[in-house]
Coordinates of N, CA and C in Angstrom, one line a residue:
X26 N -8.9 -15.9 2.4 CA -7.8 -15.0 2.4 C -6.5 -15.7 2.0
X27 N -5.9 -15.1 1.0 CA -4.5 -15.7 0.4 C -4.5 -17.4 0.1
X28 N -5.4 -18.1 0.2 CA -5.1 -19.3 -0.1 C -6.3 -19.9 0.1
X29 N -7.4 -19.6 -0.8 CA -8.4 -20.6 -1.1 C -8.6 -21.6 -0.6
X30 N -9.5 -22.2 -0.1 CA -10.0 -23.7 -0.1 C -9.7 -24.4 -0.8
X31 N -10.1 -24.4 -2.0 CA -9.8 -25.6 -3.1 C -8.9 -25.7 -3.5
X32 N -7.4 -24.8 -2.4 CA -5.8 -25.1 -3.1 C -5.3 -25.9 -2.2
X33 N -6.5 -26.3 -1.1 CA -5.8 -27.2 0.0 C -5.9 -28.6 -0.6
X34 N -5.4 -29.5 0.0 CA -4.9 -30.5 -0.3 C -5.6 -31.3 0.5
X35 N -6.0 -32.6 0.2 CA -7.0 -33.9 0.5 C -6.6 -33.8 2.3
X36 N -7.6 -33.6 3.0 CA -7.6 -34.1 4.3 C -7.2 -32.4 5.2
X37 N -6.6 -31.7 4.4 CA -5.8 -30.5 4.8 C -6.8 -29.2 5.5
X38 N -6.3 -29.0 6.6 CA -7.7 -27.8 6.8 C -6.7 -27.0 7.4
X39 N -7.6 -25.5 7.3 CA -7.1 -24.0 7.8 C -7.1 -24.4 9.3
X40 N -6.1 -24.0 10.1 CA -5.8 -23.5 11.3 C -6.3 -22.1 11.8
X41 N -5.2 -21.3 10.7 CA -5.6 -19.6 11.0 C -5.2 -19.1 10.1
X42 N -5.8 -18.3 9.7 CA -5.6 -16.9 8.7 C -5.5 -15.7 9.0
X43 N -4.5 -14.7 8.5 CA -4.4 -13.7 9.4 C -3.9 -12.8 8.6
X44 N -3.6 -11.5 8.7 CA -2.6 -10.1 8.0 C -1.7 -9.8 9.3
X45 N -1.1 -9.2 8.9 CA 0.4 -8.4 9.8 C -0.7 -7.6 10.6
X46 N 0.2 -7.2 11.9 CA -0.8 -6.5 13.0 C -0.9 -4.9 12.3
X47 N -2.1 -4.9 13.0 CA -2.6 -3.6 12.7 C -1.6 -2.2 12.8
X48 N -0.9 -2.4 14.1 CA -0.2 -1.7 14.1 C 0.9 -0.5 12.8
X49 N 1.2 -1.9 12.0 CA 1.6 -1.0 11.0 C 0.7 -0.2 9.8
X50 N 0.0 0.1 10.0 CA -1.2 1.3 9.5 C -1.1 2.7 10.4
X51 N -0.6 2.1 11.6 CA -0.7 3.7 12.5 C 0.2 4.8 11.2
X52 N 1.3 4.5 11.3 CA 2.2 5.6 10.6 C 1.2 5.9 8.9
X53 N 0.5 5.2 8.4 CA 0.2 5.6 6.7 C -1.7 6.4 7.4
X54 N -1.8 6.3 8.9 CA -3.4 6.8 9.0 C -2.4 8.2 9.7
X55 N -1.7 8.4 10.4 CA -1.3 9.9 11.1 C -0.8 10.7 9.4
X56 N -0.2 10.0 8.3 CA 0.0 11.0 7.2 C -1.4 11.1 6.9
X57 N -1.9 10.3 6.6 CA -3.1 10.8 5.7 C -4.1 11.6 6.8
X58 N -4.0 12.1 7.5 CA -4.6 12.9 8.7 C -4.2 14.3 7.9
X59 N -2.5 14.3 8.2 CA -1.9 15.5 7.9 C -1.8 15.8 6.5
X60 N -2.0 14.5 5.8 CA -2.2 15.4 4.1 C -3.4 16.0 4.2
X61 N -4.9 15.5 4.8 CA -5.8 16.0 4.4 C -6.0 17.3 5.1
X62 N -5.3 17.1 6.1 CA -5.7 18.7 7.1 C -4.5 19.9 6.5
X63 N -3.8 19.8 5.8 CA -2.5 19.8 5.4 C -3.2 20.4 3.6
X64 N -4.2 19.6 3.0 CA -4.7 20.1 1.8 C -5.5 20.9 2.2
X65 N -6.4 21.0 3.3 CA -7.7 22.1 3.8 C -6.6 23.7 4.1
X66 N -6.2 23.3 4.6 CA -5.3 24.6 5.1 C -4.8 24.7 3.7
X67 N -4.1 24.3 3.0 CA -3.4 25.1 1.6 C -5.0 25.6 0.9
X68 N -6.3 25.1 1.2 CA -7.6 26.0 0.4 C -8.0 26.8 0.7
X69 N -8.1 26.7 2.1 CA -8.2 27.8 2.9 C -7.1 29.2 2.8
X70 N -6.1 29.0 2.9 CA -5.2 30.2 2.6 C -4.8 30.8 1.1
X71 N -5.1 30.1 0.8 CA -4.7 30.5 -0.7 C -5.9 31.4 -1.3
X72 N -5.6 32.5 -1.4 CA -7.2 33.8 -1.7 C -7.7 34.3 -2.6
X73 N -9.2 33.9 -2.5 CA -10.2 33.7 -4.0 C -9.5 34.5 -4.2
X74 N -9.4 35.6 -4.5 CA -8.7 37.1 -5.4 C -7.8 37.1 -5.9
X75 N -7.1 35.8 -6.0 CA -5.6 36.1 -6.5 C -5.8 35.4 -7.9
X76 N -5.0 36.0 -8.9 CA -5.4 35.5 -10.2 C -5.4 34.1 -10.5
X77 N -4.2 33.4 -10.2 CA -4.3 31.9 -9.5 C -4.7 31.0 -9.1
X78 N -5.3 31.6 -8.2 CA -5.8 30.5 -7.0 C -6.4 29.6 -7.7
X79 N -7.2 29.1 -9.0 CA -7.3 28.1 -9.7 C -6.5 26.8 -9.4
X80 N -5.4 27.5 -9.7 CA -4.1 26.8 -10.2 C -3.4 26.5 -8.9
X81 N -3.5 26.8 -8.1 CA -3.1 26.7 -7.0 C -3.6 25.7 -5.8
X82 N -5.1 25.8 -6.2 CA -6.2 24.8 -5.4 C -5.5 23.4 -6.3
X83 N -5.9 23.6 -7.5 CA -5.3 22.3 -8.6 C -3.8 21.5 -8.3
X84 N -2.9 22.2 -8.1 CA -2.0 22.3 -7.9 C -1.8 21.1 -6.4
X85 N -2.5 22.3 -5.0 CA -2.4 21.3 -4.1 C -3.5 20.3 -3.9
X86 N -4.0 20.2 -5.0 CA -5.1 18.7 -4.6 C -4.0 17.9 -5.4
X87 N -3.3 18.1 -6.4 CA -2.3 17.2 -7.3 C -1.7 16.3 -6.1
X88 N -0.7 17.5 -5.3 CA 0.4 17.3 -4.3 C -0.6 16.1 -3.3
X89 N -1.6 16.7 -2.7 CA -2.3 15.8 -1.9 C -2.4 14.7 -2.2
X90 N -2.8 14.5 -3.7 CA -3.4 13.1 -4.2 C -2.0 11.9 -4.6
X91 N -1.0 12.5 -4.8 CA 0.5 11.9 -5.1 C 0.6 11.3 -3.3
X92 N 0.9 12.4 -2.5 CA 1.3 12.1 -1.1 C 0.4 10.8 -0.6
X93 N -0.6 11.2 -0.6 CA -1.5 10.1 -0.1 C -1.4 8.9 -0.7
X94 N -1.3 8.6 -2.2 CA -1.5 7.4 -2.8 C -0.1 6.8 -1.8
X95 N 1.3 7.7 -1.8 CA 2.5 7.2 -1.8 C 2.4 6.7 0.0
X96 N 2.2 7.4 0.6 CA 2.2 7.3 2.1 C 1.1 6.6 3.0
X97 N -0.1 6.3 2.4 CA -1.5 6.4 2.9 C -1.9 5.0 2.1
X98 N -2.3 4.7 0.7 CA -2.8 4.2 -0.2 C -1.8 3.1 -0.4
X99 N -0.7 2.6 -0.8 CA 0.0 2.1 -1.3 C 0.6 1.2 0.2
X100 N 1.2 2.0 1.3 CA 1.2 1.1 2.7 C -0.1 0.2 3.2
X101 N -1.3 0.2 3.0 CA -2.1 -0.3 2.9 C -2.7 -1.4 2.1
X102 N -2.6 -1.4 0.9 CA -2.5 -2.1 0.2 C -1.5 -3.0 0.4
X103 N -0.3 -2.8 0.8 CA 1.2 -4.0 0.8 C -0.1 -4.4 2.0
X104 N -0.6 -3.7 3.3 CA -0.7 -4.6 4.5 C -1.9 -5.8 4.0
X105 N -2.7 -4.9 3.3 CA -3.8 -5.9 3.2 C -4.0 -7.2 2.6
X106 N -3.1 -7.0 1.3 CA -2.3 -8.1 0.4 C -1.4 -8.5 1.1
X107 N -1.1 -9.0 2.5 CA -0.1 -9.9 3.1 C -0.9 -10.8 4.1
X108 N -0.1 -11.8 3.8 CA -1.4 -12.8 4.4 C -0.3 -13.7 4.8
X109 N -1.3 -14.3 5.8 CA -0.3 -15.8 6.4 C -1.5 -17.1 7.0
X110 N -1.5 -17.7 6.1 CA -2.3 -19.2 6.5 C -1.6 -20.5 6.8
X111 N -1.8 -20.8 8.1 CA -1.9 -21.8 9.2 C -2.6 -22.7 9.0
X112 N -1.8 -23.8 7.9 CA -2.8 -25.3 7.9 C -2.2 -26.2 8.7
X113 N -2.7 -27.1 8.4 CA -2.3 -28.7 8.9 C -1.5 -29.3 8.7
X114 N -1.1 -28.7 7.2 CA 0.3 -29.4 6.5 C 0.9 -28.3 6.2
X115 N 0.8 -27.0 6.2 CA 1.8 -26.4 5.7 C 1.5 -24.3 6.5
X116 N 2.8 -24.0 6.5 CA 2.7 -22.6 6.8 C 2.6 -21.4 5.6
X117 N 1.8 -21.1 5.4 CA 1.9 -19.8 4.1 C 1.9 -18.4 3.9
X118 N 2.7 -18.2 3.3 CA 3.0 -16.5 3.5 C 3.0 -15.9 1.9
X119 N 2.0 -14.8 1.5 CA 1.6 -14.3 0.6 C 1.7 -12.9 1.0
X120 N 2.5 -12.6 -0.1 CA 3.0 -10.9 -0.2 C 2.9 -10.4 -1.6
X121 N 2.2 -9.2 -1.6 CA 2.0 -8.7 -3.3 C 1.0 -7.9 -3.8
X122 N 0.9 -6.9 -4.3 CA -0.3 -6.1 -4.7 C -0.3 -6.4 -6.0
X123 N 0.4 -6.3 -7.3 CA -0.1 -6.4 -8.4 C 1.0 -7.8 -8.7
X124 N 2.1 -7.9 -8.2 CA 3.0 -9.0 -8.4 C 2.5 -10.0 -7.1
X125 N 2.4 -11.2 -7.3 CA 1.8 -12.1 -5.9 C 3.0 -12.9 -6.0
X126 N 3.5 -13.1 -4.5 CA 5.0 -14.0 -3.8 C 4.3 -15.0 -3.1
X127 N 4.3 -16.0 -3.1 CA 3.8 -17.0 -2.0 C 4.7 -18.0 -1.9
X128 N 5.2 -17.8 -1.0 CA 6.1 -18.7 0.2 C 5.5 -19.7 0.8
X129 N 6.1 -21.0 0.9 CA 5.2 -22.0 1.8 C 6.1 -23.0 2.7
X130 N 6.1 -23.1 3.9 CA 7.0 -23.7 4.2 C 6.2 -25.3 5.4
X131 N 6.3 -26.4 4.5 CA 5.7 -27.5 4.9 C 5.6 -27.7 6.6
X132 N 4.8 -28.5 7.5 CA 5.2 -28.1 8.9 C 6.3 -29.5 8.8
X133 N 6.3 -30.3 8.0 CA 7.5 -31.5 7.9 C 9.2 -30.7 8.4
X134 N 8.8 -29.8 7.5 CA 10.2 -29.6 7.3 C 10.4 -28.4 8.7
X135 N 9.5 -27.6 9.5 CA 10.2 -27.0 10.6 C 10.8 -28.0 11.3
X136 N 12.1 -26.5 12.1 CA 12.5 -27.7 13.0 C 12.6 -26.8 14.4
X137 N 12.5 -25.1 14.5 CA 11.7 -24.5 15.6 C 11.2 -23.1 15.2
X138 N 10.0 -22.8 16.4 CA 9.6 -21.9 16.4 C 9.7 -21.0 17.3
X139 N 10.1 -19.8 17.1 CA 10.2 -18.7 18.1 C 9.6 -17.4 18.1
X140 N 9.5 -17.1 19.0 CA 8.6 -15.5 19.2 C 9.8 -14.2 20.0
X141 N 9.5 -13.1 19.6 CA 10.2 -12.1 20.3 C 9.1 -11.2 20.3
X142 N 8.7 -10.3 21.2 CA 8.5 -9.4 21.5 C 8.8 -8.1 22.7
X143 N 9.3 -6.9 22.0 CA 9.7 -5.7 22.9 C 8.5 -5.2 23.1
X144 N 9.1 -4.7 24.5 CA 7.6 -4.0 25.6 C 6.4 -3.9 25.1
X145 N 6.3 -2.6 24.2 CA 5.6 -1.9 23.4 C 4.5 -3.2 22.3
X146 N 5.5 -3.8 22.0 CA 5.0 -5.0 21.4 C 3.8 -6.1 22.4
X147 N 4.4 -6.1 23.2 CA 3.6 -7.0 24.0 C 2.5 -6.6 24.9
X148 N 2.3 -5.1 24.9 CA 1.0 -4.5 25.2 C 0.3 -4.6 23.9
X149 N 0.3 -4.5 22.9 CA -0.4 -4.9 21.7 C -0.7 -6.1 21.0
X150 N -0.1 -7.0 21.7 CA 0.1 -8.6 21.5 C 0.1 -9.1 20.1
X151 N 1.7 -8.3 20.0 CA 1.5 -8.7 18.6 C 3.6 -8.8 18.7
X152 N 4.4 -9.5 17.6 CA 5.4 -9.2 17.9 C 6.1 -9.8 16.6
X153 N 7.4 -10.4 16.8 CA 7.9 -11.2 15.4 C 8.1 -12.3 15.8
X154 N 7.8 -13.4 14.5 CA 7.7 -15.0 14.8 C 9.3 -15.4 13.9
X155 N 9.9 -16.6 14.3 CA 10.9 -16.8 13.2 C 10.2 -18.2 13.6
X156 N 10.7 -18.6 12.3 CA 10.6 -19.7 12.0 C 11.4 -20.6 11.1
X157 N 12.3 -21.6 11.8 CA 13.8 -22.4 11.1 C 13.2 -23.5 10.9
X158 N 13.5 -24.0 9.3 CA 13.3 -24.8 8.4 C 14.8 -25.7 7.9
X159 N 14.3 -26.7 7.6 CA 15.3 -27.5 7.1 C 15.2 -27.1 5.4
X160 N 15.2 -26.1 5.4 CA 15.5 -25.8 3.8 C 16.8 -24.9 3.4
X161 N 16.8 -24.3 1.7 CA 17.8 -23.9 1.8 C 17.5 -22.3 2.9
X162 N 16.5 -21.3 2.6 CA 16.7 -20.3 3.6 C 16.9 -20.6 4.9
X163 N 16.4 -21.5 5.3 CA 17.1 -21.6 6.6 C 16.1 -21.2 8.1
X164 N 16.0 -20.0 7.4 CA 15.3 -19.1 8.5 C 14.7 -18.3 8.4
X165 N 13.4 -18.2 8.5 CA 12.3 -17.2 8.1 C 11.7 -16.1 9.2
X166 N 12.2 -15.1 9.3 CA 11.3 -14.1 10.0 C 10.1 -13.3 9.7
X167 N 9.1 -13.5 10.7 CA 7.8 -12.8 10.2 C 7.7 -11.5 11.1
X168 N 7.6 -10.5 11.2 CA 7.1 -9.4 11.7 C 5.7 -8.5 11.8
X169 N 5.6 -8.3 13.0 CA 4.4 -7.9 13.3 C 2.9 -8.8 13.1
X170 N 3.5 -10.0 13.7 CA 2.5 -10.7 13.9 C 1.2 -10.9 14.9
X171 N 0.0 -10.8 14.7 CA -1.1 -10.5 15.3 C -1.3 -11.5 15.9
X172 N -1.8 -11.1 17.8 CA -2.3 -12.7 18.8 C -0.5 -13.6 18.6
X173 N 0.9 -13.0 18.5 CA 1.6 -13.5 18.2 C 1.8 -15.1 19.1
X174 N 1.3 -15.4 20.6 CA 1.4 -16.1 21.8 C 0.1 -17.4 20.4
X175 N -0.8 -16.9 20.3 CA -1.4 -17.8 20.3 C -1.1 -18.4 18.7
X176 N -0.5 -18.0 18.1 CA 0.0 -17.9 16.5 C 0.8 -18.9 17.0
X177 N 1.8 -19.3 17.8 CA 2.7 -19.4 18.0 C 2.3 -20.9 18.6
X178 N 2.0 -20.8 19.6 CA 1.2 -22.2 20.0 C 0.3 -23.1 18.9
X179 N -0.5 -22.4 18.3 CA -1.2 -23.2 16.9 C 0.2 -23.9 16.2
X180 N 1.1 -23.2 15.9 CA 1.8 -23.6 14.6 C 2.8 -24.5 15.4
X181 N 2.9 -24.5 16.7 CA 4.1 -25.2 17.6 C 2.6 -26.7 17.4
X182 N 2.0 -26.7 17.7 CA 1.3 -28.0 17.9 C 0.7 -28.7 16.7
X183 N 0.5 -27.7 15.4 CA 0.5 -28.1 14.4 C 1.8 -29.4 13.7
X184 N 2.9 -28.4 14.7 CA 4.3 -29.3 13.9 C 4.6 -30.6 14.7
X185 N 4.0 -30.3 16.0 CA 3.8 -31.6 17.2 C 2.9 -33.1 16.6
X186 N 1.9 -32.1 16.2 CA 1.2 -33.2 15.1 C 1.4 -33.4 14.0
X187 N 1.7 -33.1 13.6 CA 2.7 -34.0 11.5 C 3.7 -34.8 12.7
X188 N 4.8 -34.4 13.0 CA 5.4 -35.3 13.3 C 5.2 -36.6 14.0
X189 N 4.3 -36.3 14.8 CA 3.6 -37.8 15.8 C 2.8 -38.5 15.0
X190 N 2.3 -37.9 13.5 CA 1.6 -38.3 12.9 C 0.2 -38.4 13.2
X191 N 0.1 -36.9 13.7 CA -1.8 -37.3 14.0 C -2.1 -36.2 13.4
X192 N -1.9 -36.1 12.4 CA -2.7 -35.0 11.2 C -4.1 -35.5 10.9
X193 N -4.4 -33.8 11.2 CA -6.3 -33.7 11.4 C -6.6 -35.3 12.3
X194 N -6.3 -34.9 13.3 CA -6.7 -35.4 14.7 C -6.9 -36.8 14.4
X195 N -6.3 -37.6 13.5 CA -6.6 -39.2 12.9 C -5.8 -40.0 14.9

């Protein structure tokens, strides 16, 4: 997921791999509920007898098939093409469906890691991570991060080890 094996680097292993929490799919699965029940009901009412209704059925399968790709198909895709890999030397974040962004921020260069999560968030155990770098951004917020407690502890002890110098457990 987002970062092959053979792009890691001598000695370098996966920690964890992951996508953004599920959560943000609820809102593109309740449209695509209501486009489809939403296109049944426009076939349903619209009446064989009318000289139309062809064009009408045609018409709202068009509308359905635009809504969906836009609301349903296309949020999905961003979720799925977003990735975040947890190595040993480095943090990665890939974003992109037909354009690919990959962000990498060394664990040398953090200098802390933080977690927030509201209520709601934290019955789903998922929440936003920032993460401050000695670079020029400065400061990187991730959102809706999945197992964010334990995301958070990997990458906190990953940077405990580069620094103390006991990368991959030497």
């Amino acid at each position: 997921m987002t970062l092959p094996d053979h792009h890691l680097t001598t000695g370098e292993k996966r920690i964890r791999s992951f996508h953004p929490h599920w959560k943000r799919m609820v809102v593109p699965f309740i449209a695509l509920v209501l486009i489809v029940l939403a296109f049944g009901a426009a076939l349903f009412f619209i009446p064989s007898t009318w000289q139309y209704a062809f064009y009408g059925r045609v018409a709202a399968g068009v509308i359905a098939v635009l809504l969906l790709t836009v609301w349903s198909f296309v949020p999905y895709l961003q979720w799925r093409n977003t990735g975040y890999v947890l190595t040993s030397h480095r943090f990665t974040i890939s974003t992109g469906v037909l354009n690919k962004s990959t962000d990498e921020i060394p664990l040398t260069k953090v200098n802390s890691v933080s977690s927030d999560q509201a209520f709601f968030e934290r019955i789903l155990g998922c929440g936003t991570l920032t993460v401050e770098s000695a670079s020029d951004e400065g400061q990187l917020v991730l959102r809706d991060i999945p197992r964010i407690q334990d995301v958070r502890a990997d990458l906190f002890r990953a940077v405990e080890d580069i620094s103390d110098g006991q990368v991959d457990g030497q």
